mmCIF file of C-alpha atoms in Angstrom:
data_model
loop_
_atom_site.group_PDB
_atom_site.id
_atom_site.type_symbol
_atom_site.label_atom_id
_atom_site.label_comp_id
_atom_site.label_asym_id
_atom_site.label_seq_id
_atom_site.Cartn_x
_atom_site.Cartn_y
_atom_site.Cartn_z
ATOM 1 C CA MET O 327 -11.904 34.424 4.045
ATOM 2 C CA ASN O 328 -10.271 30.749 4.135
ATOM 3 C CA ASP O 329 -6.710 30.312 5.784
ATOM 4 C CA THR O 330 -6.713 26.990 5.314
ATOM 5 C CA PRO O 331 -4.052 25.922 3.237
ATOM 6 C CA GLN O 332 -5.281 23.007 -0.231
ATOM 7 C CA VAL O 333 -3.751 19.728 0.611
ATOM 8 C CA SER O 334 -3.763 17.591 -2.932
ATOM 9 C CA ARG O 335 -5.719 13.844 -2.903
ATOM 10 C CA ILE O 336 -2.768 11.591 -2.052
ATOM 11 C CA VAL O 337 0.360 11.668 -4.039
ATOM 12 C CA ARG O 338 2.066 8.167 -3.031
ATOM 13 C CA THR O 339 2.408 5.752 0.324
ATOM 14 C CA ALA O 340 5.912 4.873 0.786
ATOM 15 C CA ILE O 341 6.103 1.964 2.541
ATOM 16 C CA PHE O 342 9.884 0.426 3.979
ATOM 17 C CA VAL O 343 10.364 -2.494 2.542
ATOM 18 C CA SER O 344 12.851 -5.885 3.831
ATOM 19 C CA ASP O 345 13.608 -6.908 -0.076
ATOM 20 C CA LEU O 346 12.998 -4.804 -2.430
ATOM 21 C CA GLU O 347 12.067 -7.271 -5.559
ATOM 22 C CA LYS O 348 9.691 -9.026 -3.352
ATOM 23 C CA SER O 349 7.655 -6.518 -2.398
ATOM 24 C CA VAL O 350 7.433 -4.616 -6.064
ATOM 25 C CA ARG O 351 7.018 -8.580 -7.062
ATOM 26 C CA PHE O 352 4.122 -8.110 -4.471
ATOM 27 C CA TYR O 353 2.741 -5.132 -5.473
ATOM 28 C CA ARG O 354 2.548 -5.662 -9.263
ATOM 29 C CA GLU O 355 1.659 -9.116 -9.389
ATOM 30 C CA ALA O 356 -1.331 -8.833 -6.689
ATOM 31 C CA LEU O 357 -1.912 -5.805 -7.035
ATOM 32 C CA GLY O 358 -1.427 -4.650 -10.430
ATOM 33 C CA TYR O 359 0.561 -1.671 -9.936
ATOM 34 C CA ARG O 360 2.533 -2.463 -12.845
ATOM 35 C CA GLU O 361 3.883 0.849 -13.531
ATOM 36 C CA VAL O 362 6.862 2.609 -12.976
ATOM 37 C CA TYR O 363 6.723 6.057 -12.276
ATOM 38 C CA ALA O 364 10.811 5.870 -11.069
ATOM 39 C CA ASN O 365 13.427 3.513 -9.682
ATOM 40 C CA GLY O 366 17.027 3.950 -8.694
ATOM 41 C CA VAL O 367 19.256 4.259 -5.600
ATOM 42 C CA LEU O 368 18.266 7.616 -3.289
ATOM 43 C CA GLU O 369 21.630 9.315 -2.873
ATOM 44 C CA HIS O 370 20.601 12.954 -1.703
ATOM 45 C CA LYS O 371 21.030 13.670 2.115
ATOM 46 C CA VAL O 372 18.417 15.086 1.953
ATOM 47 C CA GLY O 373 16.149 12.587 1.038
ATOM 48 C CA HIS O 374 18.037 10.375 3.745
ATOM 49 C CA ALA O 375 16.877 13.244 6.607
ATOM 50 C CA LEU O 376 13.403 13.084 5.032
ATOM 51 C CA ILE O 377 12.430 9.636 5.516
ATOM 52 C CA GLY O 378 14.258 9.279 9.223
ATOM 53 C CA VAL O 379 17.581 7.402 7.862
ATOM 54 C CA PRO O 380 21.230 7.666 8.767
ATOM 55 C CA GLU O 381 23.576 9.427 6.145
ATOM 56 C CA ASP O 382 25.204 6.388 5.367
ATOM 57 C CA SER O 383 22.261 4.209 4.612
ATOM 58 C CA VAL O 384 22.129 2.758 1.051
ATOM 59 C CA ILE O 385 18.428 3.362 -0.240
ATOM 60 C CA ARG O 386 16.978 1.485 -3.378
ATOM 61 C CA TYR O 387 13.756 2.478 -4.084
ATOM 62 C CA GLU O 388 10.799 2.166 -6.824
ATOM 63 C CA ILE O 389 7.944 4.014 -7.106
ATOM 64 C CA VAL O 390 4.915 1.567 -8.941
ATOM 65 C CA LYS O 391 2.087 2.646 -10.167
ATOM 66 C CA ALA O 392 -1.463 0.972 -11.370
ATOM 67 C CA ASP O 393 -2.627 3.438 -14.226
ATOM 68 C CA GLU O 394 -1.576 6.603 -15.909
ATOM 69 C CA LEU O 395 -2.441 9.009 -12.995
ATOM 70 C CA ASN O 396 0.620 9.963 -10.586
ATOM 71 C CA PHE O 397 -1.657 9.677 -7.888
ATOM 72 C CA GLY O 398 -2.042 7.106 -5.547
ATOM 73 C CA MET O 399 1.381 5.801 -6.083
ATOM 74 C CA VAL O 400 2.808 3.159 -3.424
ATOM 75 C CA GLY O 401 6.943 3.777 -2.975
ATOM 76 C CA LEU O 402 8.919 0.973 -1.620
ATOM 77 C CA PHE O 403 11.997 2.183 0.024
ATOM 78 C CA GLU O 404 15.197 -0.578 1.074
ATOM 79 C CA ALA O 405 17.444 0.617 3.498
ATOM 80 C CA LYS O 406 20.512 -1.504 4.709
ATOM 81 C CA PRO O 407 21.035 -0.925 7.407
ATOM 82 C CA SER O 408 17.724 -1.867 7.949
ATOM 83 C CA PRO O 409 15.183 0.653 10.199
ATOM 84 C CA PRO O 410 13.934 -1.623 13.139
ATOM 85 C CA SER O 411 10.724 -3.553 12.303
ATOM 86 C CA PHE O 412 7.230 -2.032 13.430
ATOM 87 C CA ARG O 413 6.073 -4.102 16.217
ATOM 88 C CA ARG O 414 2.923 -5.244 15.853
ATOM 89 C CA GLU O 415 1.255 -7.047 18.881
ATOM 90 C CA ASN O 416 -1.815 -8.616 17.338
ATOM 91 C CA ARG O 417 -3.128 -9.789 13.863
ATOM 92 C CA GLY O 418 -5.115 -6.846 13.293
ATOM 93 C CA ALA O 419 -4.930 -3.104 13.794
ATOM 94 C CA ASN O 420 -2.282 -1.754 15.695
ATOM 95 C CA LEU O 421 -2.035 1.881 17.146
ATOM 96 C CA GLY O 422 0.303 4.058 14.792
ATOM 97 C CA GLU O 423 -0.446 1.876 11.733
ATOM 98 C CA GLY O 424 -1.694 2.702 8.403
ATOM 99 C CA CYS O 425 -4.172 0.365 6.310
ATOM 100 C CA MET O 426 -3.869 0.840 2.407
ATOM 101 C CA VAL O 427 -7.510 0.215 0.949
ATOM 102 C CA PHE O 428 -7.964 -0.989 -2.784
ATOM 103 C CA PHE O 429 -10.835 -1.726 -5.097
ATOM 104 C CA ALA O 430 -10.882 -4.782 -7.173
ATOM 105 C CA THR O 431 -12.932 -6.628 -9.625
ATOM 106 C CA ASP O 432 -12.961 -10.064 -8.478
ATOM 107 C CA ILE O 433 -12.034 -10.137 -4.640
ATOM 108 C CA HIS O 434 -11.349 -13.959 -4.323
ATOM 109 C CA ALA O 435 -8.394 -13.790 -7.292
ATOM 110 C CA VAL O 436 -6.675 -11.319 -5.866
ATOM 111 C CA ARG O 437 -6.712 -12.900 -2.332
ATOM 112 C CA ASP O 438 -5.077 -16.122 -3.765
ATOM 113 C CA ARG O 439 -2.959 -14.000 -5.581
ATOM 114 C CA ILE O 440 -1.833 -12.121 -2.446
ATOM 115 C CA VAL O 441 -1.066 -15.814 -0.408
ATOM 116 C CA GLU O 442 0.848 -16.946 -3.864
ATOM 117 C CA LEU O 443 3.321 -13.712 -3.543
ATOM 118 C CA GLY O 444 3.761 -13.616 0.507
ATOM 119 C CA GLY O 445 0.818 -11.837 2.089
ATOM 120 C CA GLU O 446 -0.963 -12.885 4.783
ATOM 121 C CA VAL O 447 -4.826 -12.906 4.988
ATOM 122 C CA VAL O 448 -6.024 -11.435 8.461
ATOM 123 C CA CYS O 449 -9.730 -11.511 7.259
ATOM 124 C CA GLU O 450 -11.322 -13.376 4.405
ATOM 125 C CA PRO O 451 -13.873 -11.748 2.446
ATOM 126 C CA GLN O 452 -16.800 -10.995 3.968
ATOM 127 C CA LEU O 453 -20.072 -9.074 3.109
ATOM 128 C CA LEU O 454 -20.269 -6.074 4.883
ATOM 129 C CA ALA O 455 -23.228 -4.283 5.255
ATOM 130 C CA VAL O 456 -23.903 -0.440 5.784
ATOM 131 C CA HIS O 457 -27.153 1.759 5.163
ATOM 132 C CA THR O 458 -28.319 0.324 1.483
ATOM 133 C CA LEU O 459 -24.743 -0.793 0.853
ATOM 134 C CA ARG O 460 -23.826 -4.167 0.349
ATOM 135 C CA GLN O 461 -19.847 -5.108 -0.799
ATOM 136 C CA LEU O 462 -17.484 -7.932 -0.371
ATOM 137 C CA GLU O 463 -14.350 -6.628 1.826
ATOM 138 C CA MET O 464 -11.076 -8.727 3.142
ATOM 139 C CA THR O 465 -7.869 -7.227 4.634
ATOM 140 C CA CYS O 466 -4.292 -8.848 4.713
ATOM 141 C CA ARG O 467 -0.749 -7.706 5.132
ATOM 142 C CA ASP O 468 2.182 -7.665 2.616
ATOM 143 C CA PRO O 469 5.435 -9.552 3.120
ATOM 144 C CA ASP O 470 6.316 -6.714 5.606
ATOM 145 C CA GLY O 471 3.152 -6.675 7.746
ATOM 146 C CA MET O 472 1.185 -3.558 5.635
ATOM 147 C CA MET O 473 -1.980 -3.615 6.501
ATOM 148 C CA ILE O 474 -4.177 -3.769 2.602
ATOM 149 C CA ASN O 475 -7.918 -3.848 2.603
ATOM 150 C CA ILE O 476 -9.232 -4.816 -0.610
ATOM 151 C CA ILE O 477 -12.919 -3.737 -1.502
ATOM 152 C CA GLU O 478 -14.949 -5.921 -4.404
ATOM 153 C CA ARG O 479 -16.463 -3.089 -6.569
ATOM 154 C CA PRO O 480 -17.070 -3.378 -10.261
ATOM 155 C CA THR O 481 -14.710 -0.915 -12.035
ATOM 156 C CA GLU O 482 -17.469 1.455 -13.286
ATOM 157 C CA ASN O 483 -18.099 2.230 -9.422
ATOM 158 C CA TRP O 484 -14.456 2.699 -8.035
ATOM 159 C CA ASN O 485 -15.227 6.838 -8.842
ATOM 160 C CA ALA O 486 -18.724 5.946 -6.766
ATOM 161 C CA ASP O 487 -18.985 6.927 -2.726
ATOM 162 C CA VAL O 488 -18.251 4.160 -0.337
ATOM 163 C CA VAL O 489 -20.754 4.662 2.380
ATOM 164 C CA GLN O 490 -24.333 5.608 -0.061
#
């Protein structure tokens, strides 16, 4: 008998942003998260407690998704007054920091849109070769510094194993 509780695949990532409109535009136009799952003002005090902001904070949010599935969504939350910024020591990874990973069919076009919409390229597209896998990858940051990894892969291979 297995006592380990069942856990679903990731439902969404929640990101605190400094400018909700700018971030929504970035995720919609640079990464294709055009559908809105939910948006508005978070008024329930339990919501404030769950995300760790004072009860008197005003929290506007928009949860965006790329397709009809309610998994893999990106929740963008703007709290006023703003919580403290995550302290980054360098352009690369930092302890405790997350990185979202996305597939794209044209990494160079996505890279250009990321820069156009206020993102920062950390690593330009590079060929990664691991075992028999060969793919272009890049790393960037969104307008608030969230690290994002883009992997070029045809859509028919988006459900294939990453390492072969």
